[in-house]
PDB file of C-alpha atoms in Angstrom:
ATOM      1  CA  MET A  49      94.818  96.951  87.887  1.00 88.00           C
ATOM      2  CA  SER A  50      91.702  95.647  89.546  1.00 93.00           C
ATOM      3  CA  GLY A  51      88.007  96.153  89.202  1.00 93.00           C
ATOM      4  CA  GLY A  52      84.655  94.382  88.891  1.00 91.00           C
ATOM      5  CA  MET A  53      84.136  91.881  86.076  1.00 90.00           C
ATOM      6  CA  SER A  54      81.570  89.355  87.321  1.00 86.00           C
ATOM      7  CA  GLY A  55      78.031  90.519  86.536  1.00 88.00           C
ATOM      8  CA  VAL A  56      79.354  93.229  84.138  1.00 90.00           C
ATOM      9  CA  GLU A  57      78.911  93.002  80.410  1.00 91.00           C
ATOM     10  CA  ARG A  58      82.166  91.874  78.841  1.00 90.00           C
ATOM     11  CA  ALA A  59      82.300  94.873  76.349  1.00 92.00           C
ATOM     12  CA  VAL A  60      81.969  97.255  79.339  1.00 94.00           C
ATOM     13  CA  TYR A  61      84.639  95.861  81.495  1.00 93.00           C
ATOM     14  CA  VAL A  62      87.028  95.299  78.506  1.00 93.00           C
ATOM     15  CA  ARG A  63      86.465  99.042  77.667  1.00 95.00           C
ATOM     16  CA  ARG A  64      87.129 100.160  81.273  1.00 95.00           C
ATOM     17  CA  PHE A  65      90.305  98.066  81.711  1.00 95.00           C
ATOM     18  CA  SER A  66      91.613  99.250  78.278  1.00 95.00           C
ATOM     19  CA  GLU A  67      91.084 102.869  79.186  1.00 95.00           C
ATOM     20  CA  ALA A  68      92.805 102.388  82.367  1.00 95.00           C
ATOM     21  CA  GLU A  69      95.715 100.652  80.745  1.00 94.00           C
ATOM     22  CA  ARG A  70      96.129 103.673  78.372  1.00 95.00           C
ATOM     23  CA  ILE A  71      96.119 106.061  81.258  1.00 95.00           C
ATOM     24  CA  LEU A  72      98.706 104.122  83.211  1.00 94.00           C
ATOM     25  CA  ARG A  73     100.991 103.628  80.270  1.00 93.00           C
ATOM     26  CA  ARG A  74     100.702 107.319  79.318  1.00 93.00           C
ATOM     27  CA  HIS A  75     102.037 108.057  82.832  1.00 92.00           C
ATOM     28  CA  GLY A  76     104.854 105.635  82.488  1.00 91.00           C
ATOM     29  CA  TYR A  77     103.513 102.743  84.401  1.00 90.00           C
ATOM     30  CA  GLY A  78     103.590  99.191  83.107  1.00 88.00           C
ATOM     31  CA  CYS A  79     100.484  97.248  83.838  1.00 89.00           C
ATOM     32  CA  ILE A  80      98.832  93.848  83.782  1.00 91.00           C
ATOM     33  CA  ASN A  81      95.455  94.165  82.124  1.00 92.00           C
ATOM     34  CA  PRO A  82      93.312  91.288  83.421  1.00 91.00           C
ATOM     35  CA  CYS A  83      91.460  91.347  79.998  1.00 90.00           C
ATOM     36  CA  ARG A  84      94.685  90.225  78.410  1.00 88.00           C
ATOM     37  CA  VAL A  85      95.179  87.237  80.838  1.00 86.00           C
ATOM     38  CA  TRP A  86      94.096  83.816  79.497  1.00 79.00           C
ATOM     39  CA  ALA A  87      90.876  83.340  81.532  1.00 77.00           C
ATOM     40  CA  CYS A  88      89.392  86.744  80.248  1.00 78.00           C
ATOM     41  CA  ARG A  89      91.104  86.714  76.898  1.00 81.00           C
ATOM     42  CA  TRP A  90      89.627  83.376  75.943  1.00 85.00           C
ATOM     43  CA  PRO A  91      86.255  83.175  77.752  1.00 85.00           C
ATOM     44  CA  TRP A  92      85.558  79.817  76.407  1.00 89.00           C
ATOM     45  CA  ILE A  93      88.390  78.458  78.724  1.00 91.00           C
ATOM     46  CA  TYR A  94      86.648  79.918  81.721  1.00 89.00           C
ATOM     47  CA  ARG A  95      83.293  78.445  80.595  1.00 91.00           C
ATOM     48  CA  ALA A  96      84.957  75.011  80.188  1.00 95.00           C
ATOM     49  CA  MET A  97      86.436  75.457  83.691  1.00 94.00           C
ATOM     50  CA  GLU A  98      83.142  76.256  85.087  1.00 94.00           C
ATOM     51  CA  TRP A  99      81.489  73.237  83.440  1.00 97.00           C
ATOM     52  CA  ALA A 100      84.316  70.847  84.547  1.00 97.00           C
ATOM     53  CA  MET A 101      84.945  72.188  88.077  1.00 96.00           C
ATOM     54  CA  GLY A 102      81.835  74.262  89.011  1.00 97.00           C
ATOM     55  CA  LYS A 103      81.536  78.012  89.266  1.00 94.00           C
ATOM     56  CA  ARG A 104      83.122  78.353  92.704  1.00 95.00           C
ATOM     57  CA  LEU A 105      86.267  76.396  92.016  1.00 96.00           C
ATOM     58  CA  ALA A 106      86.783  77.855  88.589  1.00 94.00           C
ATOM     59  CA  TYR A 107      86.515  81.352  90.131  1.00 92.00           C
ATOM     60  CA  ALA A 108      88.893  80.373  92.848  1.00 94.00           C
ATOM     61  CA  VAL A 109      91.536  79.158  90.332  1.00 94.00           C
ATOM     62  CA  VAL A 110      91.313  82.239  88.330  1.00 91.00           C
ATOM     63  CA  LEU A 111      91.612  84.485  91.434  1.00 92.00           C
ATOM     64  CA  CYS A 112      94.508  82.529  92.692  1.00 93.00           C
ATOM     65  CA  TYR A 113      96.220  83.038  89.306  1.00 92.00           C
ATOM     66  CA  ASP A 114      95.463  86.806  89.553  1.00 91.00           C
ATOM     67  CA  LEU A 115      96.925  87.007  92.988  1.00 93.00           C
ATOM     68  CA  LEU A 116      99.989  85.110  91.887  1.00 92.00           C
ATOM     69  CA  LEU A 117     100.528  87.667  89.168  1.00 90.00           C
ATOM     70  CA  LEU A 118      99.933  90.551  91.589  1.00 90.00           C
ATOM     71  CA  MET A 119     102.406  89.194  94.051  1.00 89.00           C
ATOM     72  CA  THR A 120     105.137  88.216  91.699  1.00 90.00           C
ATOM     73  CA  ARG A 121     104.853  90.550  88.741  1.00 88.00           C
ATOM     74  CA  ALA A 122     103.430  93.833  90.053  1.00 87.00           C
ATOM     75  CA  ASP A 123     104.892  96.664  92.179  1.00 85.00           C
ATOM     76  CA  GLY A 124     101.458  98.329  92.727  1.00 87.00           C
ATOM     77  CA  ILE A 125      97.852  98.194  91.959  1.00 91.00           C
ATOM     78  CA  ALA A 126      95.395 100.696  90.397  1.00 92.00           C
ATOM     79  CA  MET A 127      91.755 100.213  91.521  1.00 93.00           C
ATOM     80  CA  LEU A 128      89.047 101.041  88.906  1.00 94.00           C
ATOM     81  CA  PRO A 129      85.901 102.896  89.964  1.00 93.00           C
ATOM     82  CA  GLY A 130      83.407 100.610  91.724  1.00 92.00           C
ATOM     83  CA  TRP A 131      85.971  98.049  92.787  1.00 93.00           C
ATOM     84  CA  GLN A 132      84.498  97.970  96.216  1.00 94.00           C
ATOM     85  CA  ALA A 133      81.478  95.988  94.817  1.00 94.00           C
ATOM     86  CA  SER A 134      83.850  93.242  93.442  1.00 94.00           C
ATOM     87  CA  ARG A 135      84.751  90.413  95.770  1.00 94.00           C
ATOM     88  CA  GLY A 136      87.906  89.681  93.723  1.00 93.00           C
ATOM     89  CA  ALA A 137      89.022  93.337  93.616  1.00 94.00           C
ATOM     90  CA  GLN A 138      88.520  93.630  97.431  1.00 95.00           C
ATOM     91  CA  ILE A 139      90.822  90.606  97.853  1.00 95.00           C
ATOM     92  CA  GLU A 140      93.344  92.048  95.468  1.00 93.00           C
ATOM     93  CA  ASN A 141      93.284  95.436  97.232  1.00 92.00           C
ATOM     94  CA  TYR A 142      93.763  93.642 100.658  1.00 93.00           C
ATOM     95  CA  VAL A 143      96.700  91.690  99.364  1.00 92.00           C
ATOM     96  CA  SER A 144      98.291  94.828  97.781  1.00 90.00           C
ATOM     97  CA  GLN A 145      97.991  96.677 101.107  1.00 88.00           C
ATOM     98  CA  HIS A 146      99.405  93.844 103.214  1.00 89.00           C
ATOM     99  CA  PHE A 147     102.366  93.189 100.836  1.00 83.00           C
ATOM    100  CA  TRP A 148     103.400  96.890 100.940  1.00 78.00           C
ATOM    101  CA  MET A 149     102.969  97.600  97.295  1.00 80.00           C
ATOM    102  CA  GLN A 150     103.566 101.019  95.868  1.00 77.00           C
ATOM    103  CA  GLY A 151     100.711 103.369  95.309  1.00 75.00           C
ATOM    104  CA  ILE A 152      99.775 104.868  92.103  1.00 82.00           C
ATOM    105  CA  SER A 153     100.184 108.698  91.801  1.00 83.00           C
ATOM    106  CA  LYS A 154      97.264 110.925  92.694  1.00 84.00           C
ATOM    107  CA  ALA A 155      97.163 112.353  89.192  1.00 86.00           C
ATOM    108  CA  VAL A 156      96.769 108.942  87.695  1.00 89.00           C
ATOM    109  CA  THR A 157      94.183 107.703  90.240  1.00 88.00           C
ATOM    110  CA  ASP A 158      92.246 110.892  89.598  1.00 90.00           C
ATOM    111  CA  GLU A 159      92.092 110.187  85.876  1.00 92.00           C
ATOM    112  CA  ILE A 160      91.105 106.500  86.500  1.00 92.00           C
ATOM    113  CA  GLU A 161      88.329 107.525  88.821  1.00 91.00           C
ATOM    114  CA  LYS A 162      86.692 109.304  85.888  1.00 91.00           C
ATOM    115  CA  ILE A 163      86.306 106.020  83.908  1.00 92.00           C
ATOM    116  CA  LYS A 164      82.584 105.222  83.550  1.00 84.00           C
TER     117      LYS A 164
END
């Protein structure tokens, strides 16, 4: 699943992604919750990367890892509300469309769209 994280309070995006994960699992989908991936799960690692590499390179490394997961471990992608405002989510959506990934059912996307 994909959605905005940068500039959003951690508690807010963790809640949103957790809610989307529950919806997806309830409908029988497996999912990769970005909040359970190392860079988000342990924020101190990301802060250390920013300190050592700079913000742009740290962001690029994490985005590359996300894209690698998307392309090698996922069959489709669910977009959380407001994803259009996220540069990383836009890139993930672009990749999913151009690598012919499966869509998520309308019933599921309708439920995910209601996440605030």
